[in-house]
DNA sequence: ATGAAAGCGCTAACAT
DNA sequence: ATGTTAGCGCTTTCAT
């Protein structure tokens, strides 16, 4: 359990600790200092023989870099979180950075204890969070995902829905008069919810009367969305188009239609929100509204931020687009 | 971005760094050294004013403790992973330990870079993992979840299914002759799969003939399991009991039955495998086979291991039990 | 081409 | 009751 240090390696190789450090950092003959090939090989041999691993804490204290990226993901079970994790994993690979996820564990307390080169926070909508973030940003490089916060010592990632949801509704109402909505139950209660509001507004614009039987509410889980969609499509006068307030729900709706031997998009057209990879990959591929390249661009941004502190804090906007794929194709 | 150090605080408070260290560690009058209340207050004030946060890296290098727990969770989307994360989050709260999740990111490379007081690995079944673990264990405290590995410098967590699955089958066949199985498609191909094997053996023991139309295969996702169960229950001569090879599948089967207006357990009895919280919480509560208290006990063990290095490495077994709940109750 | 040595921020004997 | 000081393992400037 006693790890060999750079000193042990130095002794074993018969050189100084400085030499070991240079060699292990790859600064031989060419770059930095000119350590001879001979000693370099000797050092490597010694390090291998001893099973030497550099002590990250020591390195961090010396260089100020931890090579750590912290991702605070509030809802680990959300596909969104999984997409972030996946994208970051891919982006980070070549950068020598280790991404670590902070689950529901409150970042509000954890960040004070544990630092990282860059910290991504996916939700900061509690009372006082704005001030807290500014304070934490004094000693951490923060990247915050928020629709409302302004950059203030930290970076802000923002997705800009704009009028894209309206476009999606218009696309459906252009060729369909029986347009239904699949949405989580709680968003129906407060009609303020933007996504459900976009559905209602879309109907109004097209001069279509609202039908309560064309609204399917579900309870948050995939299964419930599926069952809600089945009920929706099994009624006597079923809708021919579905506007789902998440890709999640849209995917369930497509499955439900297929389960009922309805063709998508011929019998039912479906549009989701989120533009997730999952939706893009299914058959038929899901038409959706959302930012493009969100996850990869976010991941790249994080890696970039991890490498250079000091650049001015930015606001990174992800404008939404309407992606017309097979489940509700463009009319040709 | 320039953090105040213990030195800055010492200067501000007009004391030595040692005093600051003591005060901030809570070692005043009573324990350790007797720092007067007066100076203690002064130090705290200074620390607050400056917004001082201890540097974890420095502390780690000095004490050898990182206050970090690393959880390598291979399938982040798996409810199992979520349960681990949840339980650990709860257990860790009072211990001053920060739990960090290493997602699909290979622990095989990450652990070499980043240390922690204790590292939990949920899957180590690749070629050469056994040796790698032993090597990594020289400088890390590892806890590995595995059915096959033997403790070798690291702890092993093992769940012992034993004959419990057989009990579950016997429970079903005691009162039912039409017992179906819901299992992932791939486990059907290799009849070696233990869980599916338990189903077949159970039938044999009860002298019930195997019926291929009583086997529903699904493709891994929840929706697919649901659809498979619907098909199973909609056939002319439906089963009256279902043995599902995971709680996941069992939950889907219960939902499917309910969707078809079948009563559980009156029309269909269901037993799952895993004994997950999710199953325990549903209505009707799910009968299941699995270890009891697995997640909380695992979490407690991890916290314990994080605090004291040095204890001998252990093999922690979680014997399985049959939990008879509402979905397939005990006969009274 | 290599080594000596300072020092990152912190803790814990050991002095005073 | 508080201060002095020696490191923890590492990087890096400056000598040699």
XYZ file of C-alpha atoms (C1' of nucleotides) in Angstrom:
696
model
C 0.000 0.000 0.000
C 3.086 2.260 0.105
C 3.399 3.869 -3.279
C 6.791 4.429 -4.830
C 7.518 8.124 -5.280
C 9.611 9.975 -7.760
C 12.389 9.725 -5.202
C 12.282 5.951 -5.134
C 12.468 5.885 -8.886
C 15.377 8.323 -8.866
C 17.303 6.178 -6.439
C 16.564 3.025 -8.418
C 17.738 4.635 -11.642
C 20.682 6.355 -10.049
C 19.625 9.841 -11.091
C 18.124 12.918 -9.473
C 14.424 13.485 -8.950
C 14.567 16.321 -11.457
C 15.723 13.973 -14.152
C 12.936 11.557 -13.378
C 10.395 14.334 -13.539
C 11.698 15.455 -16.903
C 11.764 12.005 -18.371
C 8.291 11.137 -17.129
C 6.976 14.385 -18.552
C 8.410 13.363 -21.909
C 10.872 16.227 -21.983
C 13.897 14.373 -23.341
C 16.555 15.383 -25.835
C 14.300 17.449 -28.061
C 12.094 19.541 -25.824
C 12.809 21.206 -22.502
C 16.043 19.730 -21.314
C 18.361 17.330 -23.044
C 18.220 14.097 -21.140
C 20.177 11.412 -22.944
C 18.328 8.505 -24.449
C 20.326 6.226 -22.221
C 19.194 7.700 -18.902
C 15.663 8.124 -20.195
C 15.439 4.409 -20.840
C 16.933 3.687 -17.444
C 14.377 5.885 -15.734
C 11.484 4.349 -17.591
C 12.711 0.901 -16.691
C 12.958 1.818 -13.018
C 9.507 3.410 -13.011
C 8.019 0.333 -14.606
C 9.791 -2.065 -12.319
C 8.526 -0.221 -9.273
C 5.054 0.269 -10.663
C 5.360 3.986 -10.192
C 2.251 6.173 -10.562
C 2.485 9.919 -10.217
C 0.671 11.358 -7.223
C -2.085 13.556 -8.627
C -2.495 15.549 -5.440
C 1.150 16.514 -5.405
C 1.064 17.397 -9.046
C -2.060 19.462 -8.512
C -0.617 21.402 -5.652
C 2.452 22.199 -7.694
C 0.884 23.008 -11.036
C -2.560 24.132 -9.981
C -4.140 21.743 -12.460
C -6.093 18.730 -11.329
C -6.897 17.255 -14.744
C -10.345 16.726 -13.389
C -13.669 17.709 -14.839
C -16.635 17.684 -12.561
C -20.139 17.231 -13.930
C -22.950 17.986 -11.577
C -25.937 16.117 -12.998
C -29.066 16.476 -10.953
C -31.214 13.823 -12.567
C -28.885 10.990 -13.339
C -31.690 8.890 -14.785
C -32.576 11.559 -17.341
C -31.438 10.664 -20.868
C -30.178 14.215 -21.076
C -27.671 13.512 -18.328
C -26.603 10.328 -20.025
C -26.027 12.220 -23.252
C -23.872 14.766 -21.466
C -21.873 12.019 -19.836
C -21.399 10.164 -23.110
C -20.353 13.216 -25.083
C -17.939 14.346 -22.422
C -16.444 10.890 -22.174
C -15.674 10.961 -25.870
C -14.337 14.514 -25.928
C -12.148 14.045 -22.923
C -10.408 10.884 -24.006
C -7.463 12.471 -25.753
C -7.098 15.374 -23.348
C -5.855 13.469 -20.321
C -8.766 14.710 -18.279
C -10.853 12.532 -15.988
C -14.552 13.355 -15.953
C -16.325 12.680 -12.697
C -20.012 12.916 -12.082
C -21.489 14.433 -9.002
C -24.950 12.884 -8.746
C -27.876 14.322 -6.838
C -25.262 15.067 -4.238
C -25.625 18.752 -3.904
C -22.951 20.688 -5.755
C -23.717 23.497 -3.361
C -21.798 21.704 -0.647
C -19.521 19.427 -2.631
C -17.768 22.101 -4.643
C -16.501 23.744 -1.505
C -14.680 20.563 -0.689
C -13.557 19.252 -3.999
C -12.033 21.310 -6.767
C -11.594 20.604 -10.448
C -10.248 22.342 -13.499
C -13.755 22.929 -14.688
C -17.128 22.282 -13.120
C -20.331 21.903 -15.105
C -23.576 22.521 -13.287
C -26.787 21.473 -14.984
C -29.266 23.131 -12.649
C -28.973 26.225 -10.495
C -32.466 27.451 -9.969
C -32.672 27.559 -6.238
C -33.030 30.712 -4.215
C -29.636 32.329 -3.780
C -27.888 30.191 -6.343
C -26.861 33.182 -8.420
C -24.865 34.691 -5.563
C -23.481 31.353 -4.510
C -22.231 30.682 -8.013
C -20.493 34.012 -8.227
C -18.821 33.310 -4.930
C -17.766 29.788 -5.888
C -16.538 31.087 -9.214
C -13.838 33.023 -7.411
C -11.944 29.822 -6.899
C -13.426 27.484 -9.505
C -14.023 27.564 -13.161
C -17.773 27.094 -13.477
C -19.921 26.411 -16.499
C -23.610 26.671 -15.721
C -26.533 25.494 -17.804
C -29.341 27.953 -17.348
C -32.030 29.747 -19.272
C -32.162 32.654 -16.890
C -28.783 33.296 -15.257
C -26.345 35.854 -16.616
C -22.612 35.147 -16.784
C -21.089 36.587 -13.661
C -17.663 35.191 -13.072
C -18.771 31.954 -14.714
C -19.798 30.749 -18.147
C -23.412 30.218 -19.048
C -24.761 27.641 -21.450
C -28.149 28.533 -22.783
C -30.469 26.938 -25.258
C -32.580 29.382 -27.168
C -35.885 27.902 -28.224
C -37.130 31.086 -29.808
C -39.922 30.453 -32.303
C -38.802 26.993 -33.286
C -41.573 25.186 -31.467
C -44.060 27.348 -33.317
C -42.480 26.238 -36.588
C -42.924 22.636 -35.555
C -46.605 23.145 -34.819
C -47.084 25.015 -38.087
C -45.452 22.154 -39.902
C -47.997 19.747 -38.435
C -51.053 21.959 -38.859
C -50.127 22.629 -42.488
C -51.090 19.086 -43.434
C -53.099 17.883 -40.414
C -56.189 19.123 -38.665
C -56.264 16.458 -35.956
C -53.182 17.332 -33.954
C -52.786 15.882 -30.469
C -50.342 16.642 -27.690
C -48.499 14.267 -25.375
C -47.185 16.053 -22.323
C -46.370 15.388 -18.681
C -49.378 15.887 -16.449
C -47.988 18.722 -14.403
C -47.367 20.943 -17.428
C -51.072 20.861 -18.197
C -52.026 22.300 -14.882
C -49.960 25.413 -15.255
C -50.770 26.495 -18.759
C -47.718 28.680 -18.499
C -45.476 25.829 -19.476
C -43.829 26.987 -22.640
C -43.922 23.735 -24.521
C -47.572 23.009 -23.917
C -48.263 26.646 -24.604
C -46.619 26.292 -28.008
C -49.101 23.517 -28.793
C -52.092 25.628 -27.829
C -50.790 28.653 -29.718
C -50.119 26.519 -32.765
C -53.710 25.304 -32.833
C -54.964 28.846 -32.473
C -52.790 30.113 -35.319
C -54.161 27.403 -37.574
C -57.720 28.061 -36.515
C -58.117 24.575 -35.090
C -60.392 24.068 -32.106
C -58.843 22.659 -28.963
C -60.049 19.152 -28.071
C -59.410 17.900 -24.566
C -59.494 14.311 -25.811
C -56.449 15.116 -27.938
C -54.320 15.808 -24.931
C -52.579 12.813 -23.374
C -50.976 13.392 -20.001
C -48.377 11.047 -18.591
C -46.648 10.732 -15.290
C -42.980 11.081 -16.006
C -41.929 7.573 -16.836
C -41.547 6.033 -20.257
C -44.219 3.406 -19.673
C -46.800 5.927 -18.656
C -46.114 7.964 -21.786
C -46.530 4.841 -23.885
C -49.835 3.984 -22.279
C -51.095 7.543 -22.639
C -50.246 7.463 -26.347
C -51.986 4.115 -26.807
C -55.160 5.486 -25.225
C -54.906 8.562 -27.420
C -54.635 6.545 -30.613
C -57.255 3.969 -29.712
C -60.138 6.400 -29.402
C -62.880 6.462 -32.075
C -61.650 9.556 -33.863
C -57.886 9.402 -33.406
C -55.460 12.222 -34.205
C -53.255 12.021 -37.274
C -50.405 14.043 -35.816
C -48.773 14.238 -32.409
C -46.811 17.071 -30.890
C -44.861 15.609 -27.950
C -43.238 17.875 -25.401
C -40.093 15.758 -25.217
C -38.257 13.280 -27.399
C -38.851 10.852 -24.611
C -42.609 11.108 -25.010
C -42.348 11.244 -28.790
C -40.419 7.996 -28.914
C -43.036 6.351 -26.725
C -45.739 7.683 -29.036
C -44.058 6.222 -32.112
C -43.748 2.867 -30.365
C -47.387 3.048 -29.329
C -48.500 3.747 -32.885
C -46.423 0.902 -34.207
C -47.818 -1.374 -31.529
C -51.275 -0.540 -32.836
C -50.162 -1.294 -36.402
C -50.331 2.326 -37.423
C -47.707 3.572 -39.865
C -45.489 6.501 -38.946
C -45.679 9.032 -40.516
C -48.445 7.860 -42.909
C -51.134 7.294 -40.278
C -49.639 9.420 -37.535
C -46.934 12.060 -37.797
C -44.858 12.721 -34.677
C -42.597 15.575 -33.618
C -40.653 15.673 -30.376
C -38.598 18.205 -28.483
C -34.959 17.854 -27.520
C -33.302 16.511 -30.635
C -31.741 13.639 -28.763
C -29.455 11.058 -30.258
C -31.918 8.384 -29.241
C -34.574 9.932 -31.433
C -32.207 10.406 -34.315
C -31.224 6.752 -34.191
C -34.651 5.140 -34.114
C -36.664 3.914 -37.079
C -38.388 5.939 -38.322
C -35.980 8.666 -37.275
C -37.679 11.224 -35.109
C -38.448 14.738 -36.239
C -37.625 17.018 -33.374
C -37.031 20.531 -32.221
C -33.850 21.351 -30.367
C -30.304 22.599 -30.458
C -27.993 20.948 -32.920
C -24.737 19.400 -31.780
C -25.598 20.408 -28.268
C -23.830 17.637 -26.429
C -20.682 17.476 -28.501
C -20.300 21.234 -28.555
C -20.893 21.406 -24.824
C -18.314 18.709 -24.247
C -15.753 20.434 -26.438
C -16.370 23.690 -24.653
C -15.804 22.048 -21.296
C -12.548 20.466 -22.406
C -11.435 23.809 -23.754
C -12.271 25.512 -20.485
C -10.446 22.862 -18.531
C -7.267 23.610 -20.405
C -7.115 27.355 -20.271
C -8.219 29.308 -17.332
C -8.175 33.037 -17.701
C -10.154 33.570 -20.848
C -13.099 35.883 -20.303
C -16.365 34.295 -19.265
C -18.812 33.671 -21.973
C -22.407 33.046 -22.700
C -22.765 30.138 -25.056
C -26.047 30.016 -26.894
C -27.508 27.032 -28.637
C -30.197 28.230 -30.987
C -32.889 25.666 -31.665
C -33.773 24.310 -35.028
C -36.537 22.174 -36.455
C -35.116 18.855 -37.596
C -37.517 17.247 -40.027
C -36.803 13.558 -40.198
C -38.859 10.501 -41.091
C -41.510 10.681 -38.381
C -42.842 13.948 -39.823
C -40.977 14.637 -43.053
C -40.826 17.823 -45.045
C -43.404 17.943 -47.819
C -41.672 17.663 -51.168
C -9.242 33.547 -9.155
C -6.379 33.676 -6.637
C -7.494 31.747 -3.602
C -6.585 32.881 -0.134
C -4.398 30.362 1.661
C -4.014 29.506 5.268
C -1.148 31.978 5.275
C -3.342 34.839 4.140
C -5.813 34.023 6.865
C -3.044 33.833 9.449
C -1.777 37.267 8.462
C -5.263 38.750 8.498
C -5.968 37.328 11.933
C -2.498 38.135 13.234
C -1.690 34.564 14.228
C 0.474 31.738 12.924
C -0.561 29.278 10.260
C -0.557 26.526 12.846
C -3.177 28.319 14.866
C -5.331 28.758 11.793
C -4.978 25.094 10.958
C -5.984 24.088 14.457
C -8.950 26.418 14.602
C -10.214 25.398 11.202
C -9.894 21.759 12.189
C -12.075 22.502 15.194
C -9.341 21.697 17.670
C -9.925 24.528 20.146
C -9.781 24.631 23.931
C -11.068 21.136 24.498
C -9.329 18.817 22.075
C -5.808 18.838 20.671
C -4.444 22.219 21.562
C -5.957 24.919 23.680
C -6.649 27.834 21.413
C -8.524 30.556 23.241
C -12.061 31.333 22.257
C -10.959 34.841 21.426
C -8.394 33.906 18.777
C -10.642 31.192 17.438
C -13.329 33.738 16.726
C -10.783 36.069 15.186
C -9.520 33.341 12.888
C -13.004 32.341 11.802
C -13.832 35.937 11.086
C -10.726 36.360 8.957
C -11.400 33.122 7.070
C -14.936 34.201 6.357
C -13.981 37.678 5.314
C -11.442 36.335 2.855
C -13.711 33.560 1.638
C -11.089 30.992 2.513
C -11.534 27.407 1.316
C -9.010 24.755 2.250
C -7.039 23.362 -0.655
C -7.988 19.704 -0.904
C -4.907 18.765 -2.890
C -2.607 20.172 -0.244
C -4.545 18.476 2.494
C -4.475 15.206 0.603
C -0.763 15.299 0.060
C -0.208 15.952 3.720
C -2.668 13.530 5.264
C -2.927 10.929 2.563
C -6.703 11.195 2.651
C -8.663 12.649 -0.233
C -12.144 12.410 1.272
C -13.174 11.132 -2.096
C -15.106 8.029 -2.988
C -15.011 6.908 -6.547
C -17.819 4.826 -8.013
C -17.144 3.202 -11.321
C -20.573 2.500 -12.774
C -20.482 0.916 -16.188
C -24.122 1.230 -17.154
C -25.208 4.564 -15.828
C -28.713 4.128 -17.208
C -29.229 0.910 -15.285
C -31.556 1.309 -12.280
C -28.994 -0.695 -10.374
C -26.434 2.058 -10.854
C -28.932 4.660 -9.784
C -29.668 2.705 -6.633
C -25.986 2.502 -5.807
C -25.597 6.220 -6.352
C -28.623 7.035 -4.236
C -27.643 4.821 -1.343
C -24.082 6.085 -1.337
C -25.260 9.664 -1.446
C -27.286 9.083 1.694
C -24.603 7.161 3.546
C -21.870 9.587 2.746
C -23.629 12.754 3.833
C -22.464 12.821 7.407
C -19.004 11.440 6.715
C -17.552 14.438 4.899
C -16.845 12.312 1.871
C -17.612 13.346 -1.687
C -18.818 10.536 -3.920
C -17.896 10.869 -7.568
C -19.082 8.685 -10.368
C -16.845 7.466 -13.098
C -19.212 6.672 -15.970
C -18.468 4.335 -18.851
C -15.105 6.023 -18.801
C -12.875 3.099 -18.293
C -11.721 2.699 -14.734
C -8.859 0.732 -16.175
C -7.213 3.930 -17.296
C -8.787 6.501 -14.999
C -7.716 4.955 -11.713
C -4.099 5.270 -12.675
C -4.575 9.000 -12.884
C -6.994 9.792 -10.149
C -6.909 8.387 -6.660
C -9.539 8.220 -3.956
C -9.896 6.867 -0.461
C -11.964 4.036 -1.776
C -12.901 2.957 -5.260
C -15.924 0.837 -6.073
C -15.882 -1.073 -9.325
C -19.114 -2.606 -10.508
C -17.779 -4.727 -13.347
C -14.402 -6.326 -13.865
C -14.944 -9.180 -16.203
C -12.544 -8.398 -18.958
C -9.522 -10.477 -19.794
C -6.683 -9.622 -17.440
C -8.819 -7.620 -15.027
C -7.936 -9.852 -12.107
C -4.231 -9.079 -12.426
C -4.862 -5.414 -13.128
C -6.981 -5.100 -10.008
C -4.332 -6.677 -7.851
C -1.797 -4.278 -9.262
C -4.009 -1.223 -8.811
C -4.845 -2.385 -5.320
C -1.251 -1.790 -4.317
C -1.914 1.914 -4.257
C -5.703 2.121 -4.013
C -8.359 0.741 -1.803
C -10.585 -1.186 -4.176
C -13.990 -2.732 -3.635
C -15.053 -4.900 -6.531
C -18.473 -6.270 -7.296
C -18.046 -9.688 -8.816
C -19.510 -13.146 -8.745
C -16.282 -14.815 -9.745
C -13.250 -12.859 -8.510
C -11.505 -13.758 -5.275
C -10.268 -11.040 -2.893
C -6.658 -10.424 -3.720
C -5.495 -7.195 -2.233
C -8.998 -5.816 -2.670
C -12.449 -6.398 -1.247
C -15.053 -8.374 -3.119
C -18.789 -7.828 -2.984
C -20.709 -10.859 -4.029
C -24.355 -11.697 -4.227
C -25.135 -15.301 -3.584
C -28.240 -16.445 -5.394
C -27.973 -20.002 -4.197
C -31.253 -21.858 -4.438
C -33.451 -18.841 -3.966
C -34.563 -18.671 -7.563
C -35.664 -22.271 -7.290
C -37.773 -21.344 -4.272
C -39.420 -18.616 -6.290
C -40.305 -21.021 -9.075
C -41.593 -23.571 -6.591
C -43.752 -20.898 -5.036
C -45.347 -20.230 -8.414
C -45.737 -23.837 -9.509
C -47.329 -24.738 -6.167
C -50.487 -22.873 -7.139
C -50.111 -22.401 -10.887
C -49.622 -24.726 -13.809
C -49.433 -22.047 -16.483
C -46.189 -20.335 -15.619
C -44.544 -18.098 -18.206
C -41.128 -16.473 -18.340
C -40.158 -12.971 -19.414
C -36.461 -12.747 -20.190
C -34.079 -10.806 -22.401
C -33.667 -12.402 -25.803
C -30.004 -13.190 -25.519
C -30.417 -15.285 -22.381
C -32.671 -17.632 -24.313
C -30.046 -18.395 -26.865
C -27.513 -19.630 -24.368
C -29.588 -21.864 -22.179
C -26.735 -21.659 -19.708
C -28.026 -18.381 -18.357
C -28.691 -19.093 -14.736
C -31.921 -17.186 -14.377
C -33.601 -18.662 -17.402
C -32.215 -22.000 -16.335
C -33.939 -21.624 -12.988
C -37.235 -21.230 -14.843
C -36.719 -24.377 -16.891
C -35.580 -26.364 -13.867
C -38.554 -25.143 -11.886
C -40.960 -26.406 -14.537
C -39.208 -29.745 -14.626
C -39.348 -30.138 -10.858
C -43.095 -29.476 -10.921
C -43.622 -31.865 -13.818
C -44.905 -29.084 -16.054
C -44.256 -29.282 -19.779
C -42.302 -26.464 -21.362
C -44.346 -24.324 -23.739
C -42.454 -22.067 -26.139
C -45.448 -19.729 -26.326
C -44.986 -19.056 -22.606
C -41.604 -17.511 -23.123
C -41.542 -13.797 -23.898
C -38.232 -12.406 -25.052
C -37.499 -8.698 -24.997
C -34.690 -6.559 -26.251
C -33.285 -4.819 -23.241
C -35.428 -1.750 -22.942
C -38.421 -1.257 -20.728
C -40.819 -0.699 -23.613
C -39.837 -3.896 -25.319
C -40.394 -5.835 -22.117
C -43.828 -4.267 -21.789
C -44.780 -5.191 -25.328
C -43.520 -8.724 -24.912
C -45.620 -9.134 -21.795
C -48.703 -7.760 -23.541
C -48.281 -10.292 -26.340
C -47.805 -13.037 -23.796
C -50.995 -12.187 -21.940
C -53.127 -11.585 -25.018
C -52.793 -15.057 -26.449
C -55.794 -17.452 -26.363
C -54.597 -19.517 -23.418
C -52.657 -17.017 -21.312
C -50.409 -17.905 -18.377
C -51.564 -17.238 -14.824
C -48.106 -16.670 -13.410
C -44.977 -14.950 -14.681
C -41.393 -15.509 -13.657
C -39.414 -12.471 -14.843
C -35.633 -12.548 -14.940
C -35.326 -9.021 -13.596
C -37.401 -6.602 -11.561
C -37.256 -4.404 -14.580
C -39.083 -6.958 -16.684
C -41.401 -7.885 -13.828
C -42.517 -4.301 -13.379
C -43.228 -4.067 -17.093
C -45.222 -7.304 -16.879
C -47.346 -5.980 -14.034
C -48.042 -2.805 -15.989
C -48.904 -4.855 -19.055
C -51.369 -6.987 -17.103
C -52.985 -3.934 -15.604
C -53.182 -2.335 -19.034
C -55.144 -5.406 -20.163
C -57.442 -5.080 -17.151
C -56.064 -8.194 -15.529
C -55.744 -8.197 -11.744
C -52.389 -8.845 -10.110
C -52.041 -11.275 -8.430
C -55.582 -12.677 -8.878
C -55.386 -13.165 -12.660
C -51.618 -13.164 -12.998
C -48.998 -13.603 -10.309
C -45.596 -12.049 -10.932
C -42.166 -12.572 -9.398
C -39.054 -10.620 -10.364
C -35.348 -10.820 -9.642
C -33.252 -8.107 -8.036
C -35.375 -6.927 -5.129
C -35.098 -3.316 -6.216
C -36.576 -0.391 -4.380
C -38.617 0.417 -7.457
C -40.385 -2.928 -7.229
C -40.932 -2.611 -3.530
C -42.563 0.767 -3.993
C -45.010 -0.044 -6.747
C -48.630 -1.095 -6.338
C -49.057 -3.988 -6.028
C -45.648 -4.326 -4.419
C -43.475 -6.726 -6.347
C -42.491 -10.145 -5.076
C -38.878 -10.611 -5.901
C -35.759 -12.610 -5.345
C -32.585 -10.843 -4.328
C -30.271 -9.666 -1.595
C -31.797 -7.675 1.208
C -30.458 -4.262 2.130
C -27.943 -4.604 -0.638
C -27.535 -0.963 -1.508
C -27.519 0.462 1.974
C -25.160 -2.187 3.258
C -22.878 -1.687 0.285
C -22.884 2.052 0.861
C -22.102 1.663 4.549
C -19.296 -0.704 3.739
C -17.799 1.766 1.302
C -17.929 4.599 3.805
C -16.329 2.347 6.368
C -13.559 1.424 3.973
C -12.987 5.049 3.080
C -12.273 5.841 6.695
C -9.924 3.110 7.710
C -7.322 1.750 5.454
C -5.368 -1.152 6.723
C -8.060 -3.578 7.754
C -7.693 -6.921 6.042
C -9.471 -7.361 2.746
C -12.778 -9.038 2.902
C -15.297 -10.882 0.874
C -18.740 -9.504 1.543
C -21.557 -11.838 0.657
C -25.145 -10.882 0.148
C -27.239 -14.018 0.385
C -30.449 -13.860 -1.605
C -33.899 -14.231 -0.182
C -37.363 -14.664 -1.593
C -39.444 -11.602 -0.781
C -43.104 -12.464 -1.100
C -45.073 -9.282 -1.551
C -48.418 -8.453 -3.121
C -47.717 -9.459 -6.713
C -47.367 -13.111 -5.662
C -48.241 -13.355 -1.995
C -47.614 -16.210 0.389
C -50.557 -18.569 0.662
C -52.166 -18.177 4.044
C 23.455 16.480 -19.850
C 22.177 16.449 -15.109
C 21.576 17.933 -10.179
C 20.463 21.051 -6.156
C 17.041 23.295 -4.177
C 12.984 26.171 -3.566
C 8.386 26.012 -2.741
C 3.023 24.872 -3.788
C -0.732 24.733 0.868
C -1.298 22.220 4.471
C -0.751 19.395 9.088
C 1.377 17.853 13.281
C 5.101 17.145 16.230
C 7.743 19.811 19.084
C 9.062 24.187 21.204
C 8.242 28.070 23.764
C -1.930 29.377 24.597
C 0.446 29.928 20.446
C 4.469 29.770 17.221
C 8.355 27.231 14.610
C 9.322 24.030 11.554
C 9.747 19.847 8.952
C 8.075 17.675 5.506
C 4.099 15.239 1.994
C 5.450 14.412 -3.736
C 6.066 16.959 -7.268
C 7.779 20.651 -10.895
C 11.006 23.979 -12.449
C 14.498 27.527 -12.270
C 19.134 27.994 -11.980
C 23.628 26.067 -11.451
C 27.105 23.065 -12.739
